[in-house]
mmCIF file of N, CA and C in Angstrom:
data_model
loop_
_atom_site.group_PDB
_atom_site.id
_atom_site.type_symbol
_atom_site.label_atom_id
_atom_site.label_comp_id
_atom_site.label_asym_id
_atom_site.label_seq_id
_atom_site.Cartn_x
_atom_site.Cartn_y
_atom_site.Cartn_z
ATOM 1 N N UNK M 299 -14.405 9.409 -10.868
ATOM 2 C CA UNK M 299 -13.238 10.252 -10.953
ATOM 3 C C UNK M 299 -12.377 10.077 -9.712
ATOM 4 N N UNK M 300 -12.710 9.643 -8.538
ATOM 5 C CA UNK M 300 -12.485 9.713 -7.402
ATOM 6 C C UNK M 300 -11.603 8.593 -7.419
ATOM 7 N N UNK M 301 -11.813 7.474 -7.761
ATOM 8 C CA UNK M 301 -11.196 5.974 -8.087
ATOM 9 C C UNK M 301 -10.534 5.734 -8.874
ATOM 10 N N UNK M 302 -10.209 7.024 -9.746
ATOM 11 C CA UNK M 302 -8.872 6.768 -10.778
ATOM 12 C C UNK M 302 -7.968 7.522 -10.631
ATOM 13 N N UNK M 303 -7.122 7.241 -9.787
ATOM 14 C CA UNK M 303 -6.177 8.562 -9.309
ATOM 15 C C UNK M 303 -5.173 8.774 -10.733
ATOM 16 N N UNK M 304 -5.234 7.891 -11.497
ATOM 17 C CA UNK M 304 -4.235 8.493 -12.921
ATOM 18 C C UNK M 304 -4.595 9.421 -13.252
ATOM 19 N N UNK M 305 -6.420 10.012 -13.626
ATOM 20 C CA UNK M 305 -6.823 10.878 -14.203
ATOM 21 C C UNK M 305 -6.694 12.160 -12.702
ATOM 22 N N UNK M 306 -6.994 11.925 -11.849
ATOM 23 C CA UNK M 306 -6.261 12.854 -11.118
ATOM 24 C C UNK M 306 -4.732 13.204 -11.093
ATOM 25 N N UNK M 307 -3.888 12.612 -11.107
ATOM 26 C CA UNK M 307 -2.747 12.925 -11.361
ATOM 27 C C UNK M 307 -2.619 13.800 -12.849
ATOM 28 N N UNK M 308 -3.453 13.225 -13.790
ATOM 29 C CA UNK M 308 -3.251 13.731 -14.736
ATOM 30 C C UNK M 308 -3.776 15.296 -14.712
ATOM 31 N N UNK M 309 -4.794 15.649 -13.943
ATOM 32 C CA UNK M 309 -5.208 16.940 -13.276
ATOM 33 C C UNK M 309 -4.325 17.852 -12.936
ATOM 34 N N UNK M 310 -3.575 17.467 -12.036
ATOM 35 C CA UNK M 310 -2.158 18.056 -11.673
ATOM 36 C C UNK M 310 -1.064 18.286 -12.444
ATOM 37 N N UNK M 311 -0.914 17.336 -13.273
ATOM 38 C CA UNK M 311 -0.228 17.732 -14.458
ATOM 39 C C UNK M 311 -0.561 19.241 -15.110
ATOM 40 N N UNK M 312 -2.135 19.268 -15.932
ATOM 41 C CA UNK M 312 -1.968 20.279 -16.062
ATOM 42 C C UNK M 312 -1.768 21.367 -16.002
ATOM 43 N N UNK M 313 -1.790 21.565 -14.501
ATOM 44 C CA UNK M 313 -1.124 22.648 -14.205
ATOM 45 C C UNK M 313 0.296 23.441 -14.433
ATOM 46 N N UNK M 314 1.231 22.448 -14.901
ATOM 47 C CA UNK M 314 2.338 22.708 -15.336
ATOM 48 C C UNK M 314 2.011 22.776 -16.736
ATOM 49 N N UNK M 315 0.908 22.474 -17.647
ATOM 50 C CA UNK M 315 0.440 22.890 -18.822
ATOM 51 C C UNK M 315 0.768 23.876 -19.241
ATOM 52 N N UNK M 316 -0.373 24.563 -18.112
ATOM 53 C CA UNK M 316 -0.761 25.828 -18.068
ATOM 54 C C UNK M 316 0.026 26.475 -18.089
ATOM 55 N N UNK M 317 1.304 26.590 -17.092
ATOM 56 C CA UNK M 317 2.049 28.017 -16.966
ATOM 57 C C UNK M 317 3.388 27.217 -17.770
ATOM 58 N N UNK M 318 3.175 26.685 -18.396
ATOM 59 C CA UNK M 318 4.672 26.727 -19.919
ATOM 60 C C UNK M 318 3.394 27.230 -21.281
ATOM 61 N N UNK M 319 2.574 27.480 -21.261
ATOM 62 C CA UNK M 319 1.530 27.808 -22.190
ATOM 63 C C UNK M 319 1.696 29.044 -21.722
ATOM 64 N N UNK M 320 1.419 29.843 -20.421
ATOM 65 C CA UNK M 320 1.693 31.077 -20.113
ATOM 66 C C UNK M 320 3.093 31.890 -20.746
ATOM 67 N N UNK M 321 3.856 30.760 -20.464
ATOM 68 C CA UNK M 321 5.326 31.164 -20.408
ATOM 69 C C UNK M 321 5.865 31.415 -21.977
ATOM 70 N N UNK M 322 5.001 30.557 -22.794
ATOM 71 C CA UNK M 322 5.505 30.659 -24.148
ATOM 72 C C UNK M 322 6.626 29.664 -24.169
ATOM 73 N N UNK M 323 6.538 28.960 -23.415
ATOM 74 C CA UNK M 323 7.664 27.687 -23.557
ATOM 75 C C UNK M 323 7.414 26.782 -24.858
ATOM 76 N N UNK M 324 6.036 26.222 -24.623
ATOM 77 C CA UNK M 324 5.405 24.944 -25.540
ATOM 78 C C UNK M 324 5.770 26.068 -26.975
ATOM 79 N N UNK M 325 5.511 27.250 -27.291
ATOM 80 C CA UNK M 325 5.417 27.424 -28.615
ATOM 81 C C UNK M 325 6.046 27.122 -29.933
ATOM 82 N N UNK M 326 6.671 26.261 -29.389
ATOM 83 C CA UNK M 326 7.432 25.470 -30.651
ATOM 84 C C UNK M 326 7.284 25.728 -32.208
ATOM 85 N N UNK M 327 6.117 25.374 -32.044
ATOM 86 C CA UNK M 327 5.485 25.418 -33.763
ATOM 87 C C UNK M 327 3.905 25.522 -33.365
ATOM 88 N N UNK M 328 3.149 26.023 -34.277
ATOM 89 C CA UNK M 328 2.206 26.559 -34.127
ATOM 90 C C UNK M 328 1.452 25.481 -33.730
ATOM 91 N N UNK M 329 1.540 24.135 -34.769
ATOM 92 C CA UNK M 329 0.495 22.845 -34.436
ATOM 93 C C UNK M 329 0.865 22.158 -32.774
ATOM 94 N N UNK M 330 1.726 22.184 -32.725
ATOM 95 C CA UNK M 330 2.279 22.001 -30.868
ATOM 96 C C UNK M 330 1.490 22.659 -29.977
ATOM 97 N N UNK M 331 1.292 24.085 -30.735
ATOM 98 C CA UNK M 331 0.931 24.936 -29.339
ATOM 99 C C UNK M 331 -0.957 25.009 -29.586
ATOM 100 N N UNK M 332 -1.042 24.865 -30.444
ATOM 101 C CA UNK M 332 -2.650 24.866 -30.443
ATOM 102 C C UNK M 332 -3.352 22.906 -29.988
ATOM 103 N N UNK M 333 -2.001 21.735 -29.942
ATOM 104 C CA UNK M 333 -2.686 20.830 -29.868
ATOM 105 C C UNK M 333 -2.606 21.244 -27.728
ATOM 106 N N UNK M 334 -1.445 21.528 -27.170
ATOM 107 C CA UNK M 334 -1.161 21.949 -25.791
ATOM 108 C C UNK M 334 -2.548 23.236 -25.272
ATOM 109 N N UNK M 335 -3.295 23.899 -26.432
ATOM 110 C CA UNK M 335 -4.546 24.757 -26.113
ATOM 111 C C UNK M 335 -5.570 24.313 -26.166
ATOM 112 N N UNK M 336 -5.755 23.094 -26.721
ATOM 113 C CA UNK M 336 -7.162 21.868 -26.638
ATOM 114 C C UNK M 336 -6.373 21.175 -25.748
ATOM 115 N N UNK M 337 -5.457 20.855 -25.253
ATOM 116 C CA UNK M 337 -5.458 19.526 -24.243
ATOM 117 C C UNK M 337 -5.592 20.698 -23.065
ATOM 118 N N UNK M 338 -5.326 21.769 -22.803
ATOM 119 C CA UNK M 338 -5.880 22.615 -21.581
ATOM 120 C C UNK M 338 -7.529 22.666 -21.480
ATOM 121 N N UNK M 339 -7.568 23.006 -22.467
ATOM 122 C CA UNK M 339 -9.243 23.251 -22.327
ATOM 123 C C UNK M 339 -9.842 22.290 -22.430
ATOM 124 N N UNK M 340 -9.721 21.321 -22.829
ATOM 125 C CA UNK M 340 -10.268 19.738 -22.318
ATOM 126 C C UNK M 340 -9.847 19.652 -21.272
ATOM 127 N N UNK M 341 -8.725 19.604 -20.380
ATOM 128 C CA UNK M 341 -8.425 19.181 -19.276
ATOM 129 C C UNK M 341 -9.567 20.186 -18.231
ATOM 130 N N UNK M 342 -9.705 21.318 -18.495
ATOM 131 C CA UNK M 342 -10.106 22.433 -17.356
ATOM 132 C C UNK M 342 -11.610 22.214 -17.456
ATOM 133 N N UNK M 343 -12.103 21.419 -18.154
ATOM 134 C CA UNK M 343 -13.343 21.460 -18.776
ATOM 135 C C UNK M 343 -13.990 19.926 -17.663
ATOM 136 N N UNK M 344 -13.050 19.061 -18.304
ATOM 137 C CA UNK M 344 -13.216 17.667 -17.806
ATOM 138 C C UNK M 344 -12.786 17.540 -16.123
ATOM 139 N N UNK M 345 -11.717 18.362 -15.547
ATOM 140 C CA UNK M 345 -11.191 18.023 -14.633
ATOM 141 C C UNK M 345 -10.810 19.125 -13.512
ATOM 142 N N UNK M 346 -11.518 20.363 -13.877
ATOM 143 C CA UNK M 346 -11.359 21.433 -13.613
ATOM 144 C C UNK M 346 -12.059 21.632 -11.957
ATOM 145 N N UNK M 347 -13.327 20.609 -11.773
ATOM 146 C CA UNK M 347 -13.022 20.984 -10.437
ATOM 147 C C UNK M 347 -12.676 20.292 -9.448
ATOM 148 N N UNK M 348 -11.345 18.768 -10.077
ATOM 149 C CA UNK M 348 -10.954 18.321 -8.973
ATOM 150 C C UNK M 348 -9.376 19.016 -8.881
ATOM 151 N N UNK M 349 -9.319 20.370 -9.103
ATOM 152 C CA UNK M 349 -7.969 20.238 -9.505
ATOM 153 C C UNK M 349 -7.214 20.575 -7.969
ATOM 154 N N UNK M 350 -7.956 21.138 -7.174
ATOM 155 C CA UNK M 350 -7.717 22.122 -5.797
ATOM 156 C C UNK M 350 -7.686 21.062 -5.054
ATOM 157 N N UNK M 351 -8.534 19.977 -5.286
ATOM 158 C CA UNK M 351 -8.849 18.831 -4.092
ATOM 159 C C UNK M 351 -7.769 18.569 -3.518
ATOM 160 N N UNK M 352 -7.263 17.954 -2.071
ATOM 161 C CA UNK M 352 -6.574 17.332 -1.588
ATOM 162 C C UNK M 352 -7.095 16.019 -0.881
ATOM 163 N N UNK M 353 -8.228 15.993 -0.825
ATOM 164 C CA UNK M 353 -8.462 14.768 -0.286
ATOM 165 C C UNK M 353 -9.640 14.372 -0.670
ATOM 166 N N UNK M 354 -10.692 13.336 -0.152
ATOM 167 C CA UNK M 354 -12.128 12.902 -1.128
ATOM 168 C C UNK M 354 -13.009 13.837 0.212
ATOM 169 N N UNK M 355 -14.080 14.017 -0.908
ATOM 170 C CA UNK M 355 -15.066 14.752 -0.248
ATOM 171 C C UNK M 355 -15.594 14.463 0.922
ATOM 172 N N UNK M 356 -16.414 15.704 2.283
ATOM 173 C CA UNK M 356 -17.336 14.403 2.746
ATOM 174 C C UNK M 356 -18.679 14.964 2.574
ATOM 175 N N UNK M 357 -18.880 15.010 1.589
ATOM 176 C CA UNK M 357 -20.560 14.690 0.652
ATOM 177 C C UNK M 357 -20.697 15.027 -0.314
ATOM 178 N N UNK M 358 -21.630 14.160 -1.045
ATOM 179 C CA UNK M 358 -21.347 14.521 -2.273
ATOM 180 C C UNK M 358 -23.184 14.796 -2.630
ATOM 181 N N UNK M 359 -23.651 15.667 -3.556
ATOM 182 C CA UNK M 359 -24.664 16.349 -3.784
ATOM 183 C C UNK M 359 -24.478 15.647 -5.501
ATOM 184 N N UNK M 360 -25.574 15.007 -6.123
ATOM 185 C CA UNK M 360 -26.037 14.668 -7.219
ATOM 186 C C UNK M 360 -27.380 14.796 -7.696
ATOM 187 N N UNK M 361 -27.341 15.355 -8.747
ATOM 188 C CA UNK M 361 -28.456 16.378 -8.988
ATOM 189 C C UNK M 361 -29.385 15.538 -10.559
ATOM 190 N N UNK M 362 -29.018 14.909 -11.139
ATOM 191 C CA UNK M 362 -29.407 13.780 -11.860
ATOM 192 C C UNK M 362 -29.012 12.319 -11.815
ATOM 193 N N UNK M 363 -29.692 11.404 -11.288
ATOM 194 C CA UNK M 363 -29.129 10.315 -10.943
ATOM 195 C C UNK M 363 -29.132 9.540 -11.646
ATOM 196 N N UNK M 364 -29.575 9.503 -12.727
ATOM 197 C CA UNK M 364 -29.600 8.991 -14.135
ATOM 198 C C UNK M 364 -28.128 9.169 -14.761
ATOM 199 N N UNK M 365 -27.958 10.766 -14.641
ATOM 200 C CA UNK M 365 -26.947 11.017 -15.820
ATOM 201 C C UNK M 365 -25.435 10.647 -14.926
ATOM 202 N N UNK M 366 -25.748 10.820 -13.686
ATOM 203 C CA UNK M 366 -24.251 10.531 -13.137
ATOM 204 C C UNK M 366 -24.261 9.464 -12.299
ATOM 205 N N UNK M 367 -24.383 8.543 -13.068
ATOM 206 C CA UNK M 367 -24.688 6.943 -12.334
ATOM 207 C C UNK M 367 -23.411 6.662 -11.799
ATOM 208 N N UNK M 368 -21.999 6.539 -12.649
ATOM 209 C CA UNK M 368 -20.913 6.617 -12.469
ATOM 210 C C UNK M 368 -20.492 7.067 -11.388
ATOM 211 N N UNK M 369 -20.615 8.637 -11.152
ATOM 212 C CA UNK M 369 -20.145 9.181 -10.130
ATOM 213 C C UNK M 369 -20.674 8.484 -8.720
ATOM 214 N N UNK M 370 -21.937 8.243 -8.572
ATOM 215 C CA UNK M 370 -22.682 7.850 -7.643
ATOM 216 C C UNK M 370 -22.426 6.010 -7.556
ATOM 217 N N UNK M 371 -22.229 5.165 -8.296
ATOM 218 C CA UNK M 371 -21.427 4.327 -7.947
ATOM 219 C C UNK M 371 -19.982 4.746 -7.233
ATOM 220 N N UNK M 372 -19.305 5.279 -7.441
ATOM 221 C CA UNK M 372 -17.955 5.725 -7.042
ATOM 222 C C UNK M 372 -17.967 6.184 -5.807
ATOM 223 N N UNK M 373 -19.028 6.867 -5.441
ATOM 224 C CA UNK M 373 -19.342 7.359 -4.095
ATOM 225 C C UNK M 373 -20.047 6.043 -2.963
ATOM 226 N N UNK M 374 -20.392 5.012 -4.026
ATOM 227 C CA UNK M 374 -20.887 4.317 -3.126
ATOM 228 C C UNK M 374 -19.918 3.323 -2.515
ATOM 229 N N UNK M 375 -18.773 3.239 -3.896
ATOM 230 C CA UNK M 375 -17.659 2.283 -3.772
ATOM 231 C C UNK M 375 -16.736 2.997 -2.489
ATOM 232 N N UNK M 376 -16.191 4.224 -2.699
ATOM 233 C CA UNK M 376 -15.699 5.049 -1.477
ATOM 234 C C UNK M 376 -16.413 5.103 -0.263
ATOM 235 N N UNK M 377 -17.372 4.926 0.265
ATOM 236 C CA UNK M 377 -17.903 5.163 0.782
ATOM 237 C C UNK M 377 -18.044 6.653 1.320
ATOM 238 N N UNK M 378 -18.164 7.567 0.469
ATOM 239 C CA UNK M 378 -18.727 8.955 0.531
ATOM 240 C C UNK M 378 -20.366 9.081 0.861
ATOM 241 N N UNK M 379 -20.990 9.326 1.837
ATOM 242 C CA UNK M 379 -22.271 10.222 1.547
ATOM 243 C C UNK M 379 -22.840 11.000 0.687
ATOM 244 N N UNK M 380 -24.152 10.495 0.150
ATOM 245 C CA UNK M 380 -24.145 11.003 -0.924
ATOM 246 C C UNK M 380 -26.042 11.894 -0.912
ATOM 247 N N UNK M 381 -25.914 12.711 -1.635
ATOM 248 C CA UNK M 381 -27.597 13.230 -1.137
ATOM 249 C C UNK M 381 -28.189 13.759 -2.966
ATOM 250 N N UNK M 382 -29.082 12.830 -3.170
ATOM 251 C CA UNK M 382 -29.338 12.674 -4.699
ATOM 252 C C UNK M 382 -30.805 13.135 -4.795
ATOM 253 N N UNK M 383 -31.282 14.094 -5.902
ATOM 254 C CA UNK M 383 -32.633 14.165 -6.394
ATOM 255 C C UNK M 383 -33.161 13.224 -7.002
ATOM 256 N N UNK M 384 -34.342 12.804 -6.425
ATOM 257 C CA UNK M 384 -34.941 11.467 -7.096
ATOM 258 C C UNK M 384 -35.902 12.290 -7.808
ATOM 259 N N UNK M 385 -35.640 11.701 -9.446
ATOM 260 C CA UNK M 385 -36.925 12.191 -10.313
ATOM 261 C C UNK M 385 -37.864 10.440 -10.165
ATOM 262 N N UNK M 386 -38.909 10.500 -11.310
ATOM 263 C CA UNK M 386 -39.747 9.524 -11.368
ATOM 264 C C UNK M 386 -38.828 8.439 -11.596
ATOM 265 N N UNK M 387 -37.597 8.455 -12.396
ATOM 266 C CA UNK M 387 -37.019 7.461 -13.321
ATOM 267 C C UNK M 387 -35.778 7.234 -12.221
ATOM 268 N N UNK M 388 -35.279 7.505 -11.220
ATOM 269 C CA UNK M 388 -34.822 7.077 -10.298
ATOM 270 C C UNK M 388 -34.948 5.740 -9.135
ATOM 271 N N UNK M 389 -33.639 5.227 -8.803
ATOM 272 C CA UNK M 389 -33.559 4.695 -7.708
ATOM 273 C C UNK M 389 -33.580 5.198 -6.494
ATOM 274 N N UNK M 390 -34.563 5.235 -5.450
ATOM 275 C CA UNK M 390 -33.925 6.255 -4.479
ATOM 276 C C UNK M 390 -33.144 5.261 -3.207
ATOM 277 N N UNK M 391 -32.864 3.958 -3.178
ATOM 278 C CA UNK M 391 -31.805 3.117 -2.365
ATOM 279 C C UNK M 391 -30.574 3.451 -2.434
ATOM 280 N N UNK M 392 -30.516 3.880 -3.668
ATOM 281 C CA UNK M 392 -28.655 3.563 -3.987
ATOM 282 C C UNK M 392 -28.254 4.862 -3.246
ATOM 283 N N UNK M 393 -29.346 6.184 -3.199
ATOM 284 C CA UNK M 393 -28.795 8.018 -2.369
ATOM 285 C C UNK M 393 -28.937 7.556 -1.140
ATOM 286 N N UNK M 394 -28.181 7.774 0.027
ATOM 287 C CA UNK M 394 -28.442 7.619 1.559
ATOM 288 C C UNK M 394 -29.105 9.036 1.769
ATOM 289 N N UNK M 395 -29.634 9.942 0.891
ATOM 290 C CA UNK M 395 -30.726 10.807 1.404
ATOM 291 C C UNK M 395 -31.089 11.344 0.508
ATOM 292 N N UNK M 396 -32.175 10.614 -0.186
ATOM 293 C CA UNK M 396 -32.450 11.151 -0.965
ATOM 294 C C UNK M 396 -34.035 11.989 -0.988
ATOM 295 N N UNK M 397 -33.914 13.504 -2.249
ATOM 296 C CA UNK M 397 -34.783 13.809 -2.249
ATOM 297 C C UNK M 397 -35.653 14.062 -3.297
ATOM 298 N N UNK M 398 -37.350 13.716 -2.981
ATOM 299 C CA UNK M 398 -37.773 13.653 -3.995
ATOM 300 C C UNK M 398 -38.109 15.090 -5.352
ATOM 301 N N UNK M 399 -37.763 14.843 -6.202
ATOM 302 C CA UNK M 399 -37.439 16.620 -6.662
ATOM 303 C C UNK M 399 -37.811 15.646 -8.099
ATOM 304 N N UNK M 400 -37.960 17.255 -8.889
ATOM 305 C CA UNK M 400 -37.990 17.237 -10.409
ATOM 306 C C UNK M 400 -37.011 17.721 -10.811
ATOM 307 N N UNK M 401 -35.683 16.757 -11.241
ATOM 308 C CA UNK M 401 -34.665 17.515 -11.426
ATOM 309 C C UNK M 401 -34.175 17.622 -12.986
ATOM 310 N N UNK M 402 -35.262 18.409 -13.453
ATOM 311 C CA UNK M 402 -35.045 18.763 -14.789
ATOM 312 C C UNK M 402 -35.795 20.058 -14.892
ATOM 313 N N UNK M 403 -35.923 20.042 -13.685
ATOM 314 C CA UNK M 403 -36.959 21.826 -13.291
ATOM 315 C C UNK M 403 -35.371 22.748 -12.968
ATOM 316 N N UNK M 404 -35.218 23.960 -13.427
ATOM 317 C CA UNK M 404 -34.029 24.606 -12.895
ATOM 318 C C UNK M 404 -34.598 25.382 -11.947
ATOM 319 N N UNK M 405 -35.646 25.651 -11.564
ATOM 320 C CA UNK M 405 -36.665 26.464 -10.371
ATOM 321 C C UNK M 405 -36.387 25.549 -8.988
ATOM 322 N N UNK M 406 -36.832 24.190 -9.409
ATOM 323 C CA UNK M 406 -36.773 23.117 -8.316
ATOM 324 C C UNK M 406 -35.343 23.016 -8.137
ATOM 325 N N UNK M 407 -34.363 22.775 -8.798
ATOM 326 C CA UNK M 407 -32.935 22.596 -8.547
ATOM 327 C C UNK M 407 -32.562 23.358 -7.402
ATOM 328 N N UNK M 408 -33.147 24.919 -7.866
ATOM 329 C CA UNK M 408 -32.260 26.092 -7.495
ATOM 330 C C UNK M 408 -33.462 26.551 -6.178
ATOM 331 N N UNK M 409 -33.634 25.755 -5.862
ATOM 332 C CA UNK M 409 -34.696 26.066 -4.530
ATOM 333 C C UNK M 409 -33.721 24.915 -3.488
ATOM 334 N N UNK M 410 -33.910 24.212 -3.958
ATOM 335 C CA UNK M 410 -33.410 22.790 -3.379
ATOM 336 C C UNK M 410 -31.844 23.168 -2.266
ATOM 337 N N UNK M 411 -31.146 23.353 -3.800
ATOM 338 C CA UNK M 411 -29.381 24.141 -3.591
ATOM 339 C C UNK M 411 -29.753 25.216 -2.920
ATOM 340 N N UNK M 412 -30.631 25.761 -2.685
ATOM 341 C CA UNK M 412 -30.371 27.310 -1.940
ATOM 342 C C UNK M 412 -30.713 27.237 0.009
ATOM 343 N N UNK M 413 -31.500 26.029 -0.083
ATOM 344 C CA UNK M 413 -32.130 25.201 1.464
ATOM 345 C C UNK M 413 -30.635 24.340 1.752
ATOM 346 N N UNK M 414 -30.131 24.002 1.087
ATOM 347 C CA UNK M 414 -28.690 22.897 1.804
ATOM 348 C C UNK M 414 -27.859 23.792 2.352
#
């Protein structure tokens, strides 16, 4: 997400979504305004928490390294710091600190997140 600044830009966009959706501007016709109420809520869903960002992180916390391979390439391409739970089915080279955890335990997660 970090490496495609279109889809960030496109982040920012919605914000002007949002408040002509507030405003009752978009309401054109009903199919207009309900396709402008799925492209919000997809957007806030998908992109919702880079929307505040101003600049790239400095660390990034990944909590399945399996499922967000992507992200964690991206962090490696940026060169962001990155601090990843290694389950069994993990790499632990690619995290510059990684720890060994069961991260499909929400006990272990939320022990983990509560020590950082």
């Amino acid at each position: 997400m970090s490496t495609n600044w279109s889809l960030r830009k496109r982040g920012f966009r919605s914000s002007g979504t949002e408040s002509e959706s507030r405003d009752g501007a978009t309401q054109s016709s009903p199919e207009t305004g309900c396709n402008i109420e799925e492209t919000i809520i997809s957007l806030s869903t998908y992109l919702g928490g880079i929307k505040y960002m101003t600049g790239l992180p400095d660390i990034v916390i990944i909590i399945d390294q399996q499922e967000e391979y992507t992200a964690l390439r991206e962090c490696v391409t940026l060169g962001i710091p990155t601090i990843c739970l290694i389950d069994t089915n993990c790499d632990p080279d690619l995290a510059d600190i990684p720890i060994p955890a069961n991260d499909d335990a929400i006990a272990s997660i939320r022990l983990i997140l509560n020590k950082l």
